[in-house]
mmCIF file of C-alpha atoms and ligand atoms in Angstrom:
data_model
loop_
_atom_site.group_PDB
_atom_site.id
_atom_site.type_symbol
_atom_site.label_atom_id
_atom_site.label_comp_id
_atom_site.label_asym_id
_atom_site.label_seq_id
_atom_site.Cartn_x
_atom_site.Cartn_y
_atom_site.Cartn_z
ATOM 1 C CA UNK G 9 -7.060 19.207 50.172
ATOM 2 C CA UNK G 10 -6.609 21.611 46.854
ATOM 3 C CA UNK G 11 -9.239 21.888 44.437
ATOM 4 C CA UNK G 12 -7.951 22.307 40.775
ATOM 5 C CA UNK G 13 -10.499 22.998 38.110
ATOM 6 C CA UNK G 14 -9.998 22.953 34.472
ATOM 7 C CA UNK G 15 -12.510 25.219 32.839
ATOM 8 C CA UNK G 16 -12.498 24.511 29.107
ATOM 9 C CA UNK G 17 -15.075 27.443 28.388
ATOM 10 C CA UNK G 18 -16.302 27.160 24.631
ATOM 11 C CA UNK G 19 -13.651 24.803 23.518
ATOM 12 C CA UNK G 20 -12.393 20.904 22.671
ATOM 13 C CA UNK G 21 -15.250 18.390 21.337
ATOM 14 C CA UNK G 22 -14.882 14.610 20.489
ATOM 15 C CA UNK G 23 -11.233 14.116 18.977
ATOM 16 C CA UNK G 24 -9.448 16.692 21.417
ATOM 17 C CA UNK G 25 -11.016 15.577 24.613
ATOM 18 C CA UNK G 26 -10.135 12.138 23.845
ATOM 19 C CA UNK G 27 -6.747 12.968 23.645
ATOM 20 C CA UNK G 28 -6.706 15.127 26.984
ATOM 21 C CA UNK G 29 -8.495 12.492 28.800
ATOM 22 C CA UNK G 30 -6.050 9.571 27.570
ATOM 23 C CA UNK G 31 -3.348 12.265 28.199
ATOM 24 C CA UNK G 32 -4.615 13.137 31.699
ATOM 25 C CA UNK G 33 -5.597 9.561 32.867
ATOM 26 C CA UNK G 34 -2.157 8.003 32.037
ATOM 27 C CA UNK G 35 -0.556 11.134 34.207
ATOM 28 C CA UNK G 36 -3.144 10.506 37.145
ATOM 29 C CA UNK G 37 -2.090 7.085 37.398
ATOM 30 C CA UNK G 38 2.108 7.802 37.239
ATOM 31 C CA UNK G 39 1.004 10.486 40.036
ATOM 32 C CA UNK G 40 -1.553 8.489 42.042
ATOM 33 C CA UNK G 41 -0.310 9.559 45.536
ATOM 34 C CA UNK G 42 -0.234 13.011 44.948
ATOM 35 C CA UNK G 43 -3.382 13.314 43.047
ATOM 36 C CA UNK G 44 -5.084 11.409 45.801
ATOM 37 C CA UNK G 45 -4.784 14.878 48.018
ATOM 38 C CA UNK G 46 -6.246 16.904 45.311
ATOM 39 C CA UNK G 47 -9.827 17.053 44.153
ATOM 40 C CA UNK G 48 -9.628 17.815 40.108
ATOM 41 C CA UNK G 49 -12.494 18.799 38.216
ATOM 42 C CA UNK G 50 -13.146 19.018 34.489
ATOM 43 C CA UNK G 51 -15.654 21.525 33.196
ATOM 44 C CA UNK G 52 -16.325 20.719 29.478
ATOM 45 C CA UNK G 53 -18.957 22.356 27.021
ATOM 46 C CA UNK G 54 -22.188 21.036 27.874
ATOM 47 C CA UNK G 55 -22.471 18.877 24.978
ATOM 48 C CA UNK G 56 -19.477 16.897 26.023
ATOM 49 C CA UNK G 57 -20.478 16.206 29.683
ATOM 50 C CA UNK G 58 -22.113 12.905 28.609
ATOM 51 C CA UNK G 59 -19.532 11.396 26.596
ATOM 52 C CA UNK G 60 -16.631 12.204 28.999
ATOM 53 C CA UNK G 61 -18.831 11.054 31.528
ATOM 54 C CA UNK G 62 -18.757 7.356 30.122
ATOM 55 C CA UNK G 63 -15.210 7.922 29.073
ATOM 56 C CA UNK G 64 -14.345 7.668 32.776
ATOM 57 C CA UNK G 65 -16.779 5.264 33.691
ATOM 58 C CA UNK G 66 -14.182 2.321 33.075
ATOM 59 C CA UNK G 67 -11.966 2.492 36.599
ATOM 60 C CA UNK G 68 -15.587 2.280 38.460
ATOM 61 C CA UNK G 69 -16.804 -0.692 36.461
ATOM 62 C CA UNK G 70 -13.455 -2.428 37.016
ATOM 63 C CA UNK G 71 -13.952 -1.297 40.962
ATOM 64 C CA UNK G 72 -17.643 -2.724 40.959
ATOM 65 C CA UNK G 73 -16.415 -5.793 39.414
ATOM 66 C CA UNK G 74 -13.946 -6.342 41.907
ATOM 67 C CA UNK G 75 -16.303 -5.440 44.816
ATOM 68 C CA UNK G 76 -19.099 -7.813 43.464
ATOM 69 C CA UNK G 77 -16.733 -10.753 43.169
ATOM 70 C CA UNK G 78 -14.802 -9.990 46.489
ATOM 71 C CA UNK G 79 -18.250 -9.944 48.408
ATOM 72 C CA UNK G 80 -19.845 -12.542 46.390
ATOM 73 C CA UNK G 81 -22.667 -10.324 45.947
ATOM 74 C CA UNK G 82 -25.164 -9.825 43.128
ATOM 75 C CA UNK G 83 -25.367 -6.493 41.275
ATOM 76 C CA UNK G 84 -28.752 -6.498 41.715
ATOM 77 C CA UNK G 85 -28.245 -6.164 45.860
ATOM 78 C CA UNK G 86 -26.758 -2.816 45.227
ATOM 79 C CA UNK G 87 -28.904 0.173 45.168
ATOM 80 C CA UNK G 88 -28.662 2.840 42.793
ATOM 81 C CA UNK G 89 -27.486 5.041 45.202
ATOM 82 C CA UNK G 90 -24.207 3.083 45.897
ATOM 83 C CA UNK G 91 -23.646 2.253 42.223
ATOM 84 C CA UNK G 92 -23.312 5.454 41.805
ATOM 85 C CA UNK G 93 -21.044 6.407 44.637
ATOM 86 C CA UNK G 94 -18.987 3.356 43.821
ATOM 87 C CA UNK G 95 -18.622 4.397 40.154
ATOM 88 C CA UNK G 96 -18.254 8.338 40.741
ATOM 89 C CA UNK G 97 -15.581 7.727 43.136
ATOM 90 C CA UNK G 98 -13.103 5.689 41.003
ATOM 91 C CA UNK G 99 -12.825 8.270 38.373
ATOM 92 C CA UNK G 100 -9.381 9.979 37.787
ATOM 93 C CA UNK G 101 -11.171 13.403 37.699
ATOM 94 C CA UNK G 102 -14.646 14.880 38.581
ATOM 95 C CA UNK G 103 -16.889 16.273 36.229
ATOM 96 C CA UNK G 104 -18.647 19.909 36.272
ATOM 97 C CA UNK G 105 -20.885 22.489 34.246
ATOM 98 C CA UNK G 106 -20.303 25.752 33.205
ATOM 99 C CA UNK G 107 -23.740 26.893 34.204
ATOM 100 C CA UNK G 108 -27.138 25.528 34.880
ATOM 101 C CA UNK G 109 -30.428 27.632 34.920
ATOM 102 C CA UNK G 110 -32.032 27.826 38.356
ATOM 103 C CA UNK G 111 -35.390 26.795 37.307
ATOM 104 C CA UNK G 112 -35.730 22.766 37.181
ATOM 105 C CA UNK G 113 -37.763 22.481 33.775
ATOM 106 C CA UNK G 114 -39.468 24.823 31.622
ATOM 107 C CA UNK G 115 -39.276 27.130 28.745
ATOM 108 C CA UNK G 116 -35.782 28.075 28.779
ATOM 109 C CA UNK G 117 -34.596 27.772 24.980
ATOM 110 C CA UNK G 118 -30.731 27.113 25.332
ATOM 111 C CA UNK G 119 -30.420 26.527 29.349
ATOM 112 C CA UNK G 120 -29.864 23.321 31.331
ATOM 113 C CA UNK G 121 -31.157 22.586 34.875
ATOM 114 C CA UNK G 122 -29.190 21.431 37.435
ATOM 115 C CA UNK G 123 -31.105 17.964 37.687
ATOM 116 C CA UNK G 124 -29.823 17.510 33.852
ATOM 117 C CA UNK G 125 -26.548 18.196 34.695
ATOM 118 C CA UNK G 126 -26.555 16.041 37.646
ATOM 119 C CA UNK G 127 -28.155 12.904 35.291
ATOM 120 C CA UNK G 128 -24.836 13.454 33.133
ATOM 121 C CA UNK G 129 -22.311 12.979 35.781
ATOM 122 C CA UNK G 130 -21.982 16.448 37.168
ATOM 123 C CA UNK G 131 -20.455 16.849 40.575
ATOM 124 C CA UNK G 132 -19.908 20.695 40.787
ATOM 125 C CA UNK G 133 -21.094 23.567 38.791
ATOM 126 C CA UNK G 134 -19.286 26.869 37.917
ATOM 127 C CA UNK G 135 -22.032 29.672 38.318
ATOM 128 C CA UNK G 136 -21.375 33.454 37.943
ATOM 129 C CA UNK G 137 -18.607 33.312 36.010
ATOM 130 C CA UNK G 138 -17.689 36.687 34.691
ATOM 131 C CA UNK G 139 -18.281 35.821 31.143
ATOM 132 C CA UNK G 140 -21.981 34.898 32.477
ATOM 133 C CA UNK G 141 -22.228 37.963 34.464
ATOM 134 C CA UNK G 142 -21.027 40.164 31.652
ATOM 135 C CA UNK G 143 -22.211 38.010 28.564
ATOM 136 C CA UNK G 144 -25.507 37.048 29.732
ATOM 137 C CA UNK G 145 -26.358 39.809 32.305
ATOM 138 C CA UNK G 146 -26.367 37.656 35.388
ATOM 139 C CA UNK G 147 -26.866 39.479 38.611
ATOM 140 C CA UNK G 148 -25.993 38.370 42.077
ATOM 141 C CA UNK G 149 -29.584 37.598 42.638
ATOM 142 C CA UNK G 150 -29.716 35.321 40.075
ATOM 143 C CA UNK G 151 -26.464 33.656 40.766
ATOM 144 C CA UNK G 152 -27.939 33.048 44.208
ATOM 145 C CA UNK G 153 -31.019 31.229 42.894
ATOM 146 C CA UNK G 154 -28.881 29.480 40.417
ATOM 147 C CA UNK G 155 -26.853 28.214 43.537
ATOM 148 C CA UNK G 156 -29.591 27.199 45.330
ATOM 149 C CA UNK G 157 -31.175 24.748 42.643
ATOM 150 C CA UNK G 158 -27.576 23.269 42.128
ATOM 151 C CA UNK G 159 -27.312 22.851 45.996
ATOM 152 C CA UNK G 160 -31.063 21.017 45.954
ATOM 153 C CA UNK G 161 -29.462 18.430 43.197
ATOM 154 C CA UNK G 162 -26.534 17.774 45.461
ATOM 155 C CA UNK G 163 -24.287 19.509 42.892
ATOM 156 C CA UNK G 164 -21.365 21.756 44.236
ATOM 157 C CA UNK G 165 -21.517 25.377 42.662
ATOM 158 C CA UNK G 166 -18.325 27.319 42.345
ATOM 159 C CA UNK G 167 -19.145 30.517 42.525
ATOM 160 C CA UNK G 168 -17.160 33.081 40.604
ATOM 161 C CA UNK G 169 -16.649 36.696 41.965
ATOM 162 C CA UNK G 170 -14.405 39.346 40.753
ATOM 163 C CA UNK G 171 -13.737 43.022 39.902
ATOM 164 C CA UNK G 172 -13.421 44.857 36.593
ATOM 165 C CA UNK G 173 -9.776 46.819 36.200
ATOM 166 C CA UNK G 174 -11.965 50.080 36.698
ATOM 167 C CA UNK G 175 -13.214 49.160 39.844
ATOM 168 C CA UNK G 176 -9.997 47.952 41.239
ATOM 169 C CA UNK G 177 -8.316 51.135 39.748
ATOM 170 C CA UNK G 178 -10.893 53.092 41.816
ATOM 171 C CA UNK G 179 -9.638 50.940 44.693
ATOM 172 C CA UNK G 180 -13.288 50.018 45.288
ATOM 173 C CA UNK G 181 -12.288 46.210 44.571
ATOM 174 C CA UNK G 182 -12.677 45.077 48.465
ATOM 175 C CA UNK G 183 -16.056 46.516 48.887
ATOM 176 C CA UNK G 184 -17.063 45.068 45.636
ATOM 177 C CA UNK G 185 -16.090 41.474 46.131
ATOM 178 C CA UNK G 186 -17.905 41.444 49.289
ATOM 179 C CA UNK G 187 -20.885 42.644 47.802
ATOM 180 C CA UNK G 188 -20.689 39.971 45.444
ATOM 181 C CA UNK G 189 -20.014 37.250 47.670
ATOM 182 C CA UNK G 190 -22.792 38.163 50.355
ATOM 183 C CA UNK G 191 -25.284 38.447 47.560
ATOM 184 C CA UNK G 192 -24.276 35.479 45.430
ATOM 185 C CA UNK G 193 -24.499 33.006 48.386
ATOM 186 C CA UNK G 194 -27.672 32.029 49.667
ATOM 187 C CA UNK G 195 -27.743 31.902 53.420
ATOM 188 C CA UNK G 196 -30.837 29.781 53.876
ATOM 189 C CA UNK G 197 -29.371 26.096 52.397
ATOM 190 C CA UNK G 198 -26.674 24.392 53.834
ATOM 191 C CA UNK G 199 -23.846 24.214 51.705
ATOM 192 C CA UNK G 200 -21.263 20.915 52.299
ATOM 193 C CA UNK G 201 -18.347 22.906 50.368
ATOM 194 C CA UNK G 202 -18.619 26.394 49.848
ATOM 195 C CA UNK G 203 -16.256 27.222 47.140
ATOM 196 C CA UNK G 204 -15.360 30.812 46.059
ATOM 197 C CA UNK G 205 -13.373 31.655 42.728
ATOM 198 C CA UNK G 206 -12.010 34.827 42.994
ATOM 199 C CA UNK G 207 -11.050 35.604 39.288
ATOM 200 C CA UNK G 208 -10.234 39.464 38.436
ATOM 201 C CA UNK G 209 -11.844 40.308 35.324
ATOM 202 C CA UNK G 210 -8.624 42.010 34.342
ATOM 203 C CA UNK G 211 -6.841 38.701 34.815
ATOM 204 C CA UNK G 212 -9.109 36.204 32.918
ATOM 205 C CA UNK G 213 -6.978 35.468 29.512
ATOM 206 C CA UNK G 214 -5.074 38.394 29.557
ATOM 207 C CA UNK G 215 -1.864 36.683 30.744
ATOM 208 C CA UNK G 216 -1.975 39.467 33.503
ATOM 209 C CA UNK G 217 -1.999 37.861 37.132
ATOM 210 C CA UNK G 218 -2.375 40.156 40.195
ATOM 211 C CA UNK G 219 0.537 40.476 42.295
ATOM 212 C CA UNK G 220 0.791 37.869 45.525
ATOM 213 C CA UNK G 221 0.050 40.464 48.015
ATOM 214 C CA UNK G 222 -2.895 41.697 46.025
ATOM 215 C CA UNK G 223 -4.309 37.711 45.603
ATOM 216 C CA UNK G 224 -3.720 37.617 49.286
ATOM 217 C CA UNK G 225 -5.468 40.578 50.632
ATOM 218 C CA UNK G 226 -8.465 39.310 48.594
ATOM 219 C CA UNK G 227 -8.241 35.493 50.123
ATOM 220 C CA UNK G 228 -7.768 37.017 53.856
ATOM 221 C CA UNK G 229 -10.994 39.200 53.271
ATOM 222 C CA UNK G 230 -12.747 35.793 51.613
ATOM 223 C CA UNK G 231 -11.666 33.693 54.323
ATOM 224 C CA UNK G 232 -12.973 36.473 56.722
ATOM 225 C CA UNK G 233 -16.455 36.728 55.102
ATOM 226 C CA UNK G 234 -16.210 32.998 55.655
ATOM 227 C CA UNK G 235 -15.484 33.141 59.194
ATOM 228 C CA UNK G 236 -17.814 36.233 60.243
ATOM 229 C CA UNK G 237 -20.336 36.217 58.117
ATOM 230 C CA UNK G 238 -21.191 33.209 56.597
ATOM 231 C CA UNK G 239 -19.959 30.535 59.723
ATOM 232 C CA UNK G 240 -22.238 27.616 59.901
ATOM 233 C CA UNK G 241 -23.580 28.011 56.063
ATOM 234 C CA UNK G 242 -21.008 25.448 55.031
ATOM 235 C CA UNK G 243 -19.318 22.085 56.585
ATOM 236 C CA UNK G 244 -16.289 23.281 54.685
ATOM 237 C CA UNK G 245 -14.699 26.455 52.927
ATOM 238 C CA UNK G 246 -12.593 26.899 50.069
ATOM 239 C CA UNK G 247 -11.281 29.964 48.321
ATOM 240 C CA UNK G 248 -9.816 29.446 44.769
ATOM 241 C CA UNK G 249 -7.764 32.074 42.247
ATOM 242 C CA UNK G 250 -8.526 31.973 38.474
ATOM 243 C CA UNK G 251 -6.966 34.225 35.965
ATOM 244 C CA UNK G 252 -4.046 33.511 33.437
ATOM 245 C CA UNK G 253 -2.902 30.536 35.852
ATOM 246 C CA UNK G 254 -0.332 28.491 34.061
ATOM 247 C CA UNK G 255 2.180 26.082 35.411
ATOM 248 C CA UNK G 256 4.662 28.921 35.735
ATOM 249 C CA UNK G 257 2.829 30.762 38.403
ATOM 250 C CA UNK G 258 0.492 28.147 39.725
ATOM 251 C CA UNK G 259 2.950 26.825 42.845
ATOM 252 C CA UNK G 260 3.509 30.322 44.062
ATOM 253 C CA UNK G 261 -0.285 31.151 43.636
ATOM 254 C CA UNK G 262 -0.954 28.031 45.546
ATOM 255 C CA UNK G 263 1.313 28.895 48.463
ATOM 256 C CA UNK G 264 -0.287 32.227 49.305
ATOM 257 C CA UNK G 265 -1.999 32.029 52.537
ATOM 258 C CA UNK G 266 -5.762 31.312 52.378
ATOM 259 C CA UNK G 267 -5.476 30.024 48.520
ATOM 260 C CA UNK G 268 -7.096 26.428 48.519
ATOM 261 C CA UNK G 269 -6.909 26.184 44.749
ATOM 262 C CA UNK G 270 -7.090 27.122 41.345
ATOM 263 C CA UNK G 271 -9.763 27.584 38.192
ATOM 264 C CA UNK G 272 -7.800 27.203 35.130
ATOM 265 C CA UNK G 273 -8.936 28.317 31.800
ATOM 266 C CA UNK G 274 -6.838 28.589 28.939
ATOM 267 C CA UNK G 275 -3.970 26.260 30.253
ATOM 268 C CA UNK G 276 -6.295 23.288 31.125
ATOM 269 C CA UNK G 277 -7.078 23.005 27.518
ATOM 270 C CA UNK G 278 -3.463 21.205 27.510
ATOM 271 C CA UNK G 279 -3.584 18.134 29.760
ATOM 272 C CA UNK G 280 -0.198 17.986 30.293
ATOM 273 C CA UNK G 281 0.058 21.807 31.235
ATOM 274 C CA UNK G 282 -3.166 21.152 33.678
ATOM 275 C CA UNK G 283 -1.454 18.221 35.209
ATOM 276 C CA UNK G 284 1.786 20.268 35.858
ATOM 277 C CA UNK G 285 -0.753 22.799 37.361
ATOM 278 C CA UNK G 286 -2.424 20.166 39.445
ATOM 279 C CA UNK G 287 0.902 18.752 40.724
ATOM 280 C CA UNK G 288 2.727 22.370 41.780
HETATM 281 P P1 PGA B 22 -7.917 31.801 32.072
HETATM 282 O O1 PGA B 22 -9.183 31.818 32.272
HETATM 283 O O2 PGA B 22 -6.877 30.970 32.875
HETATM 284 O O3 PGA B 22 -7.751 31.823 30.510
HETATM 285 O O4 PGA B 22 -7.210 33.212 32.254
HETATM 286 C C1 PGA B 22 -9.780 31.567 33.731
HETATM 287 C C2 PGA B 22 -11.329 31.717 33.963
HETATM 288 O O5 PGA B 22 -11.760 32.341 33.210
HETATM 289 O O6 PGA B 22 -11.715 30.880 34.408
#
């Protein structure tokens, strides 16, 4: 299974999100079989999550209705967990946050907790994006605490790592990313899916992508860390690539050994382009 994640960053409000969802949902229906093999995730700005969650409920309610009728059951006979499982499963795309705090509540102006993300329908959360590491001074230690907080609420973290241009030029990228992974992944808590997104900072939003060899080298390192250092930490392991992904390069990147998916920024703002990437 490939995981393809749309990171909208600080873009798209109600109107844009509406037309995005309309186009995306239709294209998913048109390509049902292919989408059955993909885990697609959209990470909108936090104020849009609840809205998108309710917009995506329709399929789930229809499914629930048919289960109620076919099993001749009363809606009250379902537990809350059963209801949310049926409804979430039918969404054409999963929802993720772009960050969360490591505390569950408290005096943290402007932050959101993992439990709040869960309440508004998130199944994933991006953590440690370089725009958070750089712009909000997040360290590996802080990210590890956030990862733990997300896992405790049953949210799958998408943990971002990646070196700067300077680090790459000094040929220190492998040791740098090794340290980021080892220090951002808590090892005292069990993951269902451990997802690492390798996003070289010099590639994010620049239109420059690493060569296939460069991605392959990092994917190999990540898988080696999974097998040798993080064995037993998770049930499943995934390595995503992110940084200037478009439908022009997505197929080639997905073909690279050990790459299990993509984290897409700018190109994901256009639903048709995002679908092309998902189908590549
Ligand atoms: P980009 O962003 O696709 O616009 O380069 C990727 C990301 O930052 O996740």
